[in-house]
mmCIF file of C-alpha atoms in Angstrom:
data_model
loop_
_atom_site.group_PDB
_atom_site.id
_atom_site.type_symbol
_atom_site.label_atom_id
_atom_site.label_comp_id
_atom_site.label_asym_id
_atom_site.label_seq_id
_atom_site.Cartn_x
_atom_site.Cartn_y
_atom_site.Cartn_z
ATOM 1 C CA UNK A 956 -11.697 -25.139 5.767
ATOM 2 C CA UNK A 957 -14.623 -25.871 3.470
ATOM 3 C CA UNK A 958 -14.876 -22.684 1.469
ATOM 4 C CA UNK A 959 -16.526 -22.034 -1.891
ATOM 5 C CA UNK A 960 -17.531 -18.957 -3.801
ATOM 6 C CA UNK A 961 -20.669 -18.444 -5.850
ATOM 7 C CA UNK A 962 -22.557 -15.609 -7.456
ATOM 8 C CA UNK A 963 -24.655 -14.687 -4.430
ATOM 9 C CA UNK A 964 -22.344 -15.334 -1.488
ATOM 10 C CA UNK A 965 -20.049 -17.891 0.114
ATOM 11 C CA UNK A 966 -20.245 -21.297 1.749
ATOM 12 C CA UNK A 967 -18.022 -21.363 4.801
ATOM 13 C CA UNK A 968 -17.717 -24.492 6.983
ATOM 14 C CA UNK A 969 -20.914 -25.882 5.388
ATOM 15 C CA UNK A 970 -22.890 -22.695 5.983
ATOM 16 C CA UNK A 971 -23.914 -20.223 3.290
ATOM 17 C CA UNK A 972 -23.417 -16.497 3.848
ATOM 18 C CA UNK A 973 -23.960 -13.354 1.839
ATOM 19 C CA UNK A 974 -22.925 -9.805 2.492
ATOM 20 C CA UNK A 975 -19.305 -9.109 3.186
ATOM 21 C CA UNK A 976 -17.032 -6.101 2.760
ATOM 22 C CA UNK A 977 -13.460 -7.314 2.522
ATOM 23 C CA UNK A 978 -10.085 -6.299 1.219
ATOM 24 C CA UNK A 979 -7.331 -7.651 -0.951
ATOM 25 C CA UNK A 980 -5.463 -10.222 1.135
ATOM 26 C CA UNK A 981 -2.153 -10.068 -0.704
ATOM 27 C CA UNK A 982 0.811 -10.148 1.641
ATOM 28 C CA UNK A 983 2.293 -6.778 2.487
ATOM 29 C CA UNK A 984 4.065 -5.578 5.596
ATOM 30 C CA UNK A 985 2.361 -2.767 7.429
ATOM 31 C CA UNK A 986 4.268 0.385 8.269
ATOM 32 C CA UNK A 987 4.015 2.707 11.235
ATOM 33 C CA UNK A 988 1.877 0.246 13.167
ATOM 34 C CA UNK A 989 -1.154 0.491 10.905
ATOM 35 C CA UNK A 990 -2.343 -3.111 10.594
ATOM 36 C CA UNK A 991 -1.103 -6.665 10.253
ATOM 37 C CA UNK A 992 0.459 -8.508 7.359
ATOM 38 C CA UNK A 993 -2.173 -10.807 5.886
ATOM 39 C CA UNK A 994 -0.970 -13.905 4.139
ATOM 40 C CA UNK A 995 1.872 -14.545 6.575
ATOM 41 C CA UNK A 996 0.212 -17.644 8.030
ATOM 42 C CA UNK A 997 -0.062 -21.078 6.369
ATOM 43 C CA UNK A 998 -3.169 -22.055 4.442
ATOM 44 C CA UNK A 999 -5.212 -24.756 6.193
ATOM 45 C CA UNK A 1000 -5.084 -27.258 3.332
ATOM 46 C CA UNK A 1001 -2.450 -28.469 0.880
ATOM 47 C CA UNK A 1002 -4.349 -27.504 -2.255
ATOM 48 C CA UNK A 1003 -4.427 -23.942 -3.555
ATOM 49 C CA UNK A 1004 -8.132 -23.189 -3.101
ATOM 50 C CA UNK A 1005 -9.049 -19.568 -3.197
ATOM 51 C CA UNK A 1006 -9.732 -18.126 0.228
ATOM 52 C CA UNK A 1007 -13.132 -17.092 1.493
ATOM 53 C CA UNK A 1008 -12.255 -13.454 1.755
ATOM 54 C CA UNK A 1009 -11.484 -12.386 -1.804
ATOM 55 C CA UNK A 1010 -11.896 -8.778 -2.789
ATOM 56 C CA UNK A 1011 -15.602 -8.177 -3.351
ATOM 57 C CA UNK A 1012 -18.418 -5.731 -2.684
ATOM 58 C CA UNK A 1013 -21.395 -7.230 -0.883
ATOM 59 C CA UNK A 1014 -23.568 -5.272 1.499
ATOM 60 C CA UNK A 1015 -24.336 -7.181 4.716
ATOM 61 C CA UNK A 1016 -21.532 -8.991 6.592
ATOM 62 C CA UNK A 1017 -23.365 -9.186 9.924
ATOM 63 C CA UNK A 1018 -24.457 -12.801 9.603
ATOM 64 C CA UNK A 1019 -20.981 -14.137 8.961
ATOM 65 C CA UNK A 1020 -19.397 -11.928 11.611
ATOM 66 C CA UNK A 1021 -21.772 -13.220 14.281
ATOM 67 C CA UNK A 1022 -21.000 -16.772 13.236
ATOM 68 C CA UNK A 1023 -17.243 -16.188 13.387
ATOM 69 C CA UNK A 1024 -17.523 -14.563 16.816
ATOM 70 C CA UNK A 1025 -19.488 -17.558 18.098
ATOM 71 C CA UNK A 1026 -16.619 -19.802 16.969
ATOM 72 C CA UNK A 1027 -14.164 -17.900 19.183
ATOM 73 C CA UNK A 1028 -15.813 -19.402 22.269
ATOM 74 C CA UNK A 1029 -13.720 -21.691 24.453
ATOM 75 C CA UNK A 1030 -16.287 -24.450 23.937
ATOM 76 C CA UNK A 1031 -15.171 -24.670 20.288
ATOM 77 C CA UNK A 1032 -12.148 -26.662 19.195
ATOM 78 C CA UNK A 1033 -8.734 -25.024 18.843
ATOM 79 C CA UNK A 1034 -8.979 -25.374 15.069
ATOM 80 C CA UNK A 1035 -12.403 -23.709 14.969
ATOM 81 C CA UNK A 1036 -11.152 -20.874 17.164
ATOM 82 C CA UNK A 1037 -8.014 -20.521 15.077
ATOM 83 C CA UNK A 1038 -9.955 -20.399 11.822
ATOM 84 C CA UNK A 1039 -12.486 -17.886 13.142
ATOM 85 C CA UNK A 1040 -9.764 -15.638 14.615
ATOM 86 C CA UNK A 1041 -7.825 -15.735 11.359
ATOM 87 C CA UNK A 1042 -10.896 -14.732 9.337
ATOM 88 C CA UNK A 1043 -11.711 -11.915 11.768
ATOM 89 C CA UNK A 1044 -8.092 -10.827 11.479
ATOM 90 C CA UNK A 1045 -8.520 -10.604 7.703
ATOM 91 C CA UNK A 1046 -11.915 -8.945 7.844
ATOM 92 C CA UNK A 1047 -10.588 -6.230 10.141
ATOM 93 C CA UNK A 1048 -7.352 -5.620 8.241
ATOM 94 C CA UNK A 1049 -8.311 -2.668 6.043
ATOM 95 C CA UNK A 1050 -12.017 -1.965 6.418
ATOM 96 C CA UNK A 1051 -13.051 0.481 9.188
ATOM 97 C CA UNK A 1052 -16.700 -0.515 8.828
ATOM 98 C CA UNK A 1053 -15.812 -4.153 9.511
ATOM 99 C CA UNK A 1054 -13.868 -3.194 12.649
ATOM 100 C CA UNK A 1055 -16.932 -1.486 14.071
ATOM 101 C CA UNK A 1056 -19.243 -4.369 13.149
ATOM 102 C CA UNK A 1057 -16.883 -6.971 14.635
ATOM 103 C CA UNK A 1058 -16.571 -5.069 17.907
ATOM 104 C CA UNK A 1059 -20.325 -4.583 18.152
ATOM 105 C CA UNK A 1060 -20.789 -8.306 17.570
ATOM 106 C CA UNK A 1061 -18.932 -8.972 20.833
ATOM 107 C CA UNK A 1062 -15.584 -10.127 19.443
ATOM 108 C CA UNK A 1063 -13.279 -8.116 21.686
ATOM 109 C CA UNK A 1064 -13.445 -10.131 24.924
ATOM 110 C CA UNK A 1065 -13.075 -13.566 23.279
ATOM 111 C CA UNK A 1066 -10.208 -12.270 21.125
ATOM 112 C CA UNK A 1067 -8.463 -10.973 24.255
ATOM 113 C CA UNK A 1068 -8.880 -14.425 25.804
ATOM 114 C CA UNK A 1069 -7.107 -15.926 22.794
ATOM 115 C CA UNK A 1070 -4.076 -13.712 23.410
ATOM 116 C CA UNK A 1071 -3.339 -15.823 26.500
ATOM 117 C CA UNK A 1072 -3.568 -19.086 24.527
ATOM 118 C CA UNK A 1073 -0.687 -21.544 24.748
ATOM 119 C CA UNK A 1074 -1.103 -22.182 21.011
ATOM 120 C CA UNK A 1075 1.333 -19.727 19.331
ATOM 121 C CA UNK A 1076 -0.697 -19.345 16.145
ATOM 122 C CA UNK A 1077 -3.960 -18.820 17.992
ATOM 123 C CA UNK A 1078 -2.262 -16.229 20.183
ATOM 124 C CA UNK A 1079 -0.892 -14.481 17.095
ATOM 125 C CA UNK A 1080 -4.295 -14.328 15.423
ATOM 126 C CA UNK A 1081 -5.829 -12.968 18.624
ATOM 127 C CA UNK A 1082 -3.143 -10.289 19.041
ATOM 128 C CA UNK A 1083 -3.370 -9.206 15.431
ATOM 129 C CA UNK A 1084 -7.152 -9.112 15.327
ATOM 130 C CA UNK A 1085 -7.103 -6.928 18.463
ATOM 131 C CA UNK A 1086 -4.523 -4.675 16.802
ATOM 132 C CA UNK A 1087 -6.722 -4.307 13.723
ATOM 133 C CA UNK A 1088 -9.789 -3.513 15.817
ATOM 134 C CA UNK A 1089 -7.799 -0.954 17.828
ATOM 135 C CA UNK A 1090 -7.227 1.068 14.666
ATOM 136 C CA UNK A 1091 -10.800 2.279 15.077
ATOM 137 C CA UNK A 1092 -10.943 5.052 17.672
ATOM 138 C CA UNK A 1093 -14.359 3.881 18.810
ATOM 139 C CA UNK A 1094 -12.869 0.543 19.876
ATOM 140 C CA UNK A 1095 -9.802 1.672 21.839
ATOM 141 C CA UNK A 1096 -11.469 2.375 25.158
ATOM 142 C CA UNK A 1097 -13.514 -0.807 24.981
ATOM 143 C CA UNK A 1098 -10.406 -2.894 24.239
ATOM 144 C CA UNK A 1099 -8.521 -1.403 27.191
ATOM 145 C CA UNK A 1100 -11.537 -1.656 29.503
ATOM 146 C CA UNK A 1101 -11.956 -5.314 28.517
ATOM 147 C CA UNK A 1102 -8.537 -6.136 30.000
ATOM 148 C CA UNK A 1103 -6.350 -6.272 26.886
ATOM 149 C CA UNK A 1104 -3.235 -4.617 28.290
ATOM 150 C CA UNK A 1105 -1.833 -7.453 30.428
ATOM 151 C CA UNK A 1106 -2.396 -10.183 27.785
ATOM 152 C CA UNK A 1107 -0.772 -7.963 25.146
ATOM 153 C CA UNK A 1108 2.230 -7.484 27.430
ATOM 154 C CA UNK A 1109 2.397 -11.265 27.868
ATOM 155 C CA UNK A 1110 2.395 -11.693 24.073
ATOM 156 C CA UNK A 1111 5.121 -9.055 23.855
ATOM 157 C CA UNK A 1112 7.201 -11.235 26.167
ATOM 158 C CA UNK A 1113 6.612 -14.725 24.815
ATOM 159 C CA UNK A 1114 4.720 -14.584 21.500
ATOM 160 C CA UNK A 1115 5.882 -15.342 17.980
ATOM 161 C CA UNK A 1116 7.956 -12.602 16.307
ATOM 162 C CA UNK A 1117 4.830 -11.357 14.518
ATOM 163 C CA UNK A 1118 2.782 -11.504 17.717
ATOM 164 C CA UNK A 1119 5.428 -9.417 19.508
ATOM 165 C CA UNK A 1120 5.488 -6.814 16.760
ATOM 166 C CA UNK A 1121 1.710 -6.573 16.575
ATOM 167 C CA UNK A 1122 1.378 -6.514 20.367
ATOM 168 C CA UNK A 1123 3.736 -3.516 20.378
ATOM 169 C CA UNK A 1124 1.527 -1.836 17.788
ATOM 170 C CA UNK A 1125 -1.658 -2.630 19.669
ATOM 171 C CA UNK A 1126 -0.173 -1.137 22.841
ATOM 172 C CA UNK A 1127 0.785 1.916 20.818
ATOM 173 C CA UNK A 1128 -2.807 2.342 19.676
ATOM 174 C CA UNK A 1129 -4.147 1.945 23.195
ATOM 175 C CA UNK A 1130 -1.559 4.430 24.487
ATOM 176 C CA UNK A 1131 -3.137 7.099 22.309
ATOM 177 C CA UNK A 1132 -5.686 7.372 25.105
ATOM 178 C CA UNK A 1133 -3.792 9.334 27.750
ATOM 179 C CA UNK A 1134 -5.056 7.364 30.749
ATOM 180 C CA UNK A 1135 -3.735 4.140 29.243
ATOM 181 C CA UNK A 1136 -0.108 5.302 29.075
ATOM 182 C CA UNK A 1137 0.466 4.858 32.802
ATOM 183 C CA UNK A 1138 -1.416 1.560 32.927
ATOM 184 C CA UNK A 1139 0.684 0.173 30.083
ATOM 185 C CA UNK A 1140 3.902 1.409 31.696
ATOM 186 C CA UNK A 1141 2.997 -0.161 35.036
ATOM 187 C CA UNK A 1142 2.105 -3.441 33.349
ATOM 188 C CA UNK A 1143 5.749 -4.154 32.538
ATOM 189 C CA UNK A 1144 5.628 -3.237 28.850
ATOM 190 C CA UNK A 1145 8.540 -0.770 28.825
ATOM 191 C CA UNK A 1146 11.449 -3.213 29.462
ATOM 192 C CA UNK A 1147 9.968 -5.619 26.895
ATOM 193 C CA UNK A 1148 9.704 -2.872 24.281
ATOM 194 C CA UNK A 1149 13.306 -1.860 25.018
ATOM 195 C CA UNK A 1150 14.334 -5.500 24.530
ATOM 196 C CA UNK A 1151 12.445 -5.620 21.230
ATOM 197 C CA UNK A 1152 14.177 -2.408 20.171
ATOM 198 C CA UNK A 1153 17.542 -4.009 20.907
ATOM 199 C CA UNK A 1154 17.084 -7.554 19.604
ATOM 200 C CA UNK A 1155 14.189 -7.512 17.133
ATOM 201 C CA UNK A 1156 14.287 -7.318 13.348
ATOM 202 C CA UNK A 1157 13.994 -3.988 11.578
ATOM 203 C CA UNK A 1158 10.181 -4.065 11.591
ATOM 204 C CA UNK A 1159 10.167 -4.905 15.308
ATOM 205 C CA UNK A 1160 12.605 -2.082 16.040
ATOM 206 C CA UNK A 1161 10.397 0.415 14.222
ATOM 207 C CA UNK A 1162 7.284 -0.818 16.025
ATOM 208 C CA UNK A 1163 8.999 -0.757 19.428
ATOM 209 C CA UNK A 1164 10.459 2.724 18.933
ATOM 210 C CA UNK A 1165 7.090 4.107 17.851
ATOM 211 C CA UNK A 1166 5.351 2.560 20.867
ATOM 212 C CA UNK A 1167 8.056 3.836 23.226
ATOM 213 C CA UNK A 1168 7.806 7.332 21.781
ATOM 214 C CA UNK A 1169 4.082 7.382 22.501
ATOM 215 C CA UNK A 1170 4.360 5.882 25.987
ATOM 216 C CA UNK A 1171 7.268 8.099 27.053
ATOM 217 C CA UNK A 1172 5.264 11.277 26.870
ATOM 218 C CA UNK A 1173 4.448 10.247 30.469
ATOM 219 C CA UNK A 1174 7.290 11.134 32.864
ATOM 220 C CA UNK A 1175 7.253 7.908 34.851
ATOM 221 C CA UNK A 1176 7.541 5.922 31.623
ATOM 222 C CA UNK A 1177 10.589 7.966 30.631
ATOM 223 C CA UNK A 1178 12.274 6.952 33.870
ATOM 224 C CA UNK A 1179 11.276 3.316 33.328
ATOM 225 C CA UNK A 1180 12.718 3.382 29.824
ATOM 226 C CA UNK A 1181 16.049 4.839 30.979
ATOM 227 C CA UNK A 1182 16.249 2.370 33.867
ATOM 228 C CA UNK A 1183 15.513 -0.443 31.393
ATOM 229 C CA UNK A 1184 18.649 0.435 29.435
ATOM 230 C CA UNK A 1185 17.070 2.131 26.442
ATOM 231 C CA UNK A 1186 20.050 4.396 25.774
ATOM 232 C CA UNK A 1187 22.247 1.508 24.634
ATOM 233 C CA UNK A 1188 20.063 0.451 21.670
ATOM 234 C CA UNK A 1189 19.203 4.067 20.856
ATOM 235 C CA UNK A 1190 22.886 5.025 20.612
ATOM 236 C CA UNK A 1191 23.681 1.914 18.563
ATOM 237 C CA UNK A 1192 20.856 2.586 16.116
ATOM 238 C CA UNK A 1193 21.780 6.264 15.797
ATOM 239 C CA UNK A 1194 25.389 5.297 15.065
ATOM 240 C CA UNK A 1195 24.278 3.123 12.137
ATOM 241 C CA UNK A 1196 23.244 5.429 9.309
ATOM 242 C CA UNK A 1197 22.264 2.375 7.249
ATOM 243 C CA UNK A 1198 19.728 1.214 9.846
ATOM 244 C CA UNK A 1199 16.991 3.643 8.732
ATOM 245 C CA UNK A 1200 16.434 4.108 12.452
ATOM 246 C CA UNK A 1201 18.438 7.282 13.093
ATOM 247 C CA UNK A 1202 15.413 9.580 12.994
ATOM 248 C CA UNK A 1203 13.112 7.407 15.116
ATOM 249 C CA UNK A 1204 15.840 6.754 17.687
ATOM 250 C CA UNK A 1205 16.763 10.433 17.873
ATOM 251 C CA UNK A 1206 13.146 11.445 18.436
ATOM 252 C CA UNK A 1207 12.842 8.946 21.302
ATOM 253 C CA UNK A 1208 16.132 10.082 22.862
ATOM 254 C CA UNK A 1209 15.173 13.735 22.554
ATOM 255 C CA UNK A 1210 11.921 13.015 24.384
ATOM 256 C CA UNK A 1211 13.751 11.211 27.185
ATOM 257 C CA UNK A 1212 16.262 14.022 27.796
ATOM 258 C CA UNK A 1213 13.793 15.911 29.976
ATOM 259 C CA UNK A 1214 14.433 13.508 32.890
ATOM 260 C CA UNK A 1215 17.780 13.880 34.734
ATOM 261 C CA UNK A 1216 18.454 10.117 34.672
ATOM 262 C CA UNK A 1217 18.783 10.191 30.884
ATOM 263 C CA UNK A 1218 21.880 12.397 30.668
ATOM 264 C CA UNK A 1219 24.485 10.231 32.405
ATOM 265 C CA UNK A 1220 22.988 7.240 30.592
ATOM 266 C CA UNK A 1221 23.614 8.857 27.194
ATOM 267 C CA UNK A 1222 27.202 9.647 28.136
ATOM 268 C CA UNK A 1223 27.886 6.204 29.618
ATOM 269 C CA UNK A 1224 26.675 4.489 26.427
ATOM 270 C CA UNK A 1225 29.016 6.557 24.246
ATOM 271 C CA UNK A 1226 26.307 8.855 22.949
ATOM 272 C CA UNK A 1227 28.338 12.083 22.747
ATOM 273 C CA UNK A 1228 30.567 11.165 19.765
ATOM 274 C CA UNK A 1229 27.576 9.629 17.991
ATOM 275 C CA UNK A 1230 25.522 12.794 18.429
ATOM 276 C CA UNK A 1231 28.416 14.959 17.239
ATOM 277 C CA UNK A 1232 28.761 12.760 14.145
ATOM 278 C CA UNK A 1233 25.046 13.156 13.444
ATOM 279 C CA UNK A 1234 25.387 16.944 13.608
ATOM 280 C CA UNK A 1235 28.317 16.694 11.194
ATOM 281 C CA UNK A 1236 26.997 14.170 8.669
ATOM 282 C CA UNK A 1237 23.264 13.595 9.187
ATOM 283 C CA UNK A 1238 20.315 14.911 7.232
ATOM 284 C CA UNK A 1239 19.038 18.375 8.072
ATOM 285 C CA UNK A 1240 16.393 16.942 10.404
ATOM 286 C CA UNK A 1241 18.908 14.608 12.031
ATOM 287 C CA UNK A 1242 21.341 17.483 12.574
ATOM 288 C CA UNK A 1243 18.653 19.572 14.241
ATOM 289 C CA UNK A 1244 17.610 16.684 16.448
ATOM 290 C CA UNK A 1245 21.242 16.007 17.389
ATOM 291 C CA UNK A 1246 21.700 19.653 18.410
ATOM 292 C CA UNK A 1247 18.485 19.541 20.422
ATOM 293 C CA UNK A 1248 19.725 16.503 22.369
ATOM 294 C CA UNK A 1249 23.195 17.993 22.909
ATOM 295 C CA UNK A 1250 21.662 21.261 24.092
ATOM 296 C CA UNK A 1251 19.643 19.467 26.758
ATOM 297 C CA UNK A 1252 22.695 17.430 27.726
ATOM 298 C CA UNK A 1253 24.865 20.543 28.165
ATOM 299 C CA UNK A 1254 22.392 22.908 29.802
ATOM 300 C CA UNK A 1255 23.317 22.137 33.391
ATOM 301 C CA UNK A 1256 26.719 20.469 33.157
ATOM 302 C CA UNK A 1257 30.091 22.077 32.498
ATOM 303 C CA UNK A 1258 31.587 18.574 32.369
ATOM 304 C CA UNK A 1259 29.311 17.582 29.494
ATOM 305 C CA UNK A 1260 29.916 20.874 27.691
ATOM 306 C CA UNK A 1261 33.645 20.261 27.835
ATOM 307 C CA UNK A 1262 33.164 16.709 26.609
ATOM 308 C CA UNK A 1263 31.054 17.828 23.635
ATOM 309 C CA UNK A 1264 33.460 20.654 22.758
ATOM 310 C CA UNK A 1265 36.419 18.254 22.837
ATOM 311 C CA UNK A 1266 34.618 16.009 20.352
ATOM 312 C CA UNK A 1267 34.874 18.883 17.887
ATOM 313 C CA UNK A 1268 31.195 19.790 17.789
ATOM 314 C CA UNK A 1269 31.531 23.582 17.525
ATOM 315 C CA UNK A 1270 32.291 23.948 13.768
ATOM 316 C CA UNK A 1271 29.356 21.767 12.781
ATOM 317 C CA UNK A 1272 27.004 23.526 15.195
ATOM 318 C CA UNK A 1273 28.143 26.915 13.883
ATOM 319 C CA UNK A 1274 27.469 25.754 10.318
ATOM 320 C CA UNK A 1275 24.003 24.577 11.331
ATOM 321 C CA UNK A 1276 23.263 27.916 12.996
ATOM 322 C CA UNK A 1277 23.734 29.563 9.595
ATOM 323 C CA UNK A 1278 21.668 27.185 7.485
ATOM 324 C CA UNK A 1279 18.958 25.658 9.633
ATOM 325 C CA UNK A 1280 15.302 26.431 10.231
ATOM 326 C CA UNK A 1281 14.437 29.257 12.598
ATOM 327 C CA UNK A 1282 13.990 26.890 15.509
ATOM 328 C CA UNK A 1283 17.105 24.937 14.566
ATOM 329 C CA UNK A 1284 19.165 28.146 14.433
ATOM 330 C CA UNK A 1285 17.975 29.174 17.880
ATOM 331 C CA UNK A 1286 18.999 25.838 19.394
ATOM 332 C CA UNK A 1287 22.317 25.813 17.567
ATOM 333 C CA UNK A 1288 23.120 29.339 18.775
ATOM 334 C CA UNK A 1289 22.179 28.415 22.349
ATOM 335 C CA UNK A 1290 24.427 25.349 22.172
ATOM 336 C CA UNK A 1291 27.339 27.390 20.782
ATOM 337 C CA UNK A 1292 27.041 29.777 23.709
ATOM 338 C CA UNK A 1293 27.160 26.883 26.177
ATOM 339 C CA UNK A 1294 30.078 25.171 24.459
ATOM 340 C CA UNK A 1295 32.167 28.346 24.569
ATOM 341 C CA UNK A 1296 31.611 28.806 28.308
ATOM 342 C CA UNK A 1297 34.118 26.164 29.482
ATOM 343 C CA UNK A 1298 36.853 27.946 27.495
ATOM 344 C CA UNK A 1299 35.867 31.285 28.967
ATOM 345 C CA UNK A 1300 35.855 29.836 32.470
ATOM 346 C CA UNK A 1301 39.308 28.344 31.902
ATOM 347 C CA UNK A 1302 40.652 31.692 30.676
ATOM 348 C CA UNK A 1303 39.301 33.707 33.620
ATOM 349 C CA UNK A 1304 41.584 32.203 36.325
ATOM 350 C CA UNK A 1305 44.618 32.776 34.083
ATOM 351 C CA UNK A 1306 43.612 36.411 33.499
ATOM 352 C CA UNK A 1307 43.132 36.895 37.239
ATOM 353 C CA UNK A 1308 46.632 35.464 37.853
ATOM 354 C CA UNK A 1309 48.172 37.751 35.221
ATOM 355 C CA UNK A 1310 46.464 40.821 36.690
ATOM 356 C CA UNK A 1311 47.721 39.937 40.174
ATOM 357 C CA UNK A 1312 51.278 39.667 38.918
ATOM 358 C CA UNK A 1313 51.075 43.079 37.280
ATOM 359 C CA UNK A 1314 50.140 44.666 40.588
#
């Protein structure tokens, strides 16, 4: 890339531009699906030239943005497309005003086309640029309407590790529009997010769990998630207090408990002892979430109540009922009442027998 910096603007690929609002491009991982990690891709040359997009304050980026968008066209070479997508990815990383300008310049459709590229790096740049643009509420509907969901699901299946993570985040952002939740679920995203939750690195697990939490506010997506085997990774992550995933996993599980299919799945994956341990040894929030899940599990099943009681849950639940928040106390007290019922039901036949003998 031929890039130089001067006092009035920049020369990029032999063209001079002025007017650009950009951010610091130092490498830093995003959290909670906010934006991509800039600096995680290789520089295009072996020397250590400073990049085009250094932190600066210049007023009019429109000229350069239009030029970059034109270089996304399929008539351009792979390298030109890759360079343009990477620069758009950087431009859209932290600046809301740039995200709006880039979308208005017509970048969304060509970026979506890049997501289906067979070139892994080009696909990654396309996914991440779309993620960054989706952070602007004004762009979400346009991105979904332009056909982004299926290509993002494809990237979630076969992209680079970063492309998978950022595709999960982009789908999360699009799912914040209610109508998109069902479309994303029906596109095949749920099993892939469950797989990412189970096999990805810690950043991927956090991204996948956040996306699943958003998508599973829709009932049919809850069923899809349970049928895709989500309870296994959720239980495993909740059992590992060092994973930093106990809270996120518990929130997802709690959301899923409203569908009947979830309850036997939790039990089959060994969730009861894990939940009891959380109530015993977790943080206050984790304890309350564990009680909430156990309460839903026990509401309609004497078998599950007996199982939970036999795991020794009652003392910890009683302790929580005396020290929790108002809502936490109410749930703990309701769970205590349920857990005591199996004992009462076992005592009643014996009492009836004793009374009969006395007669």
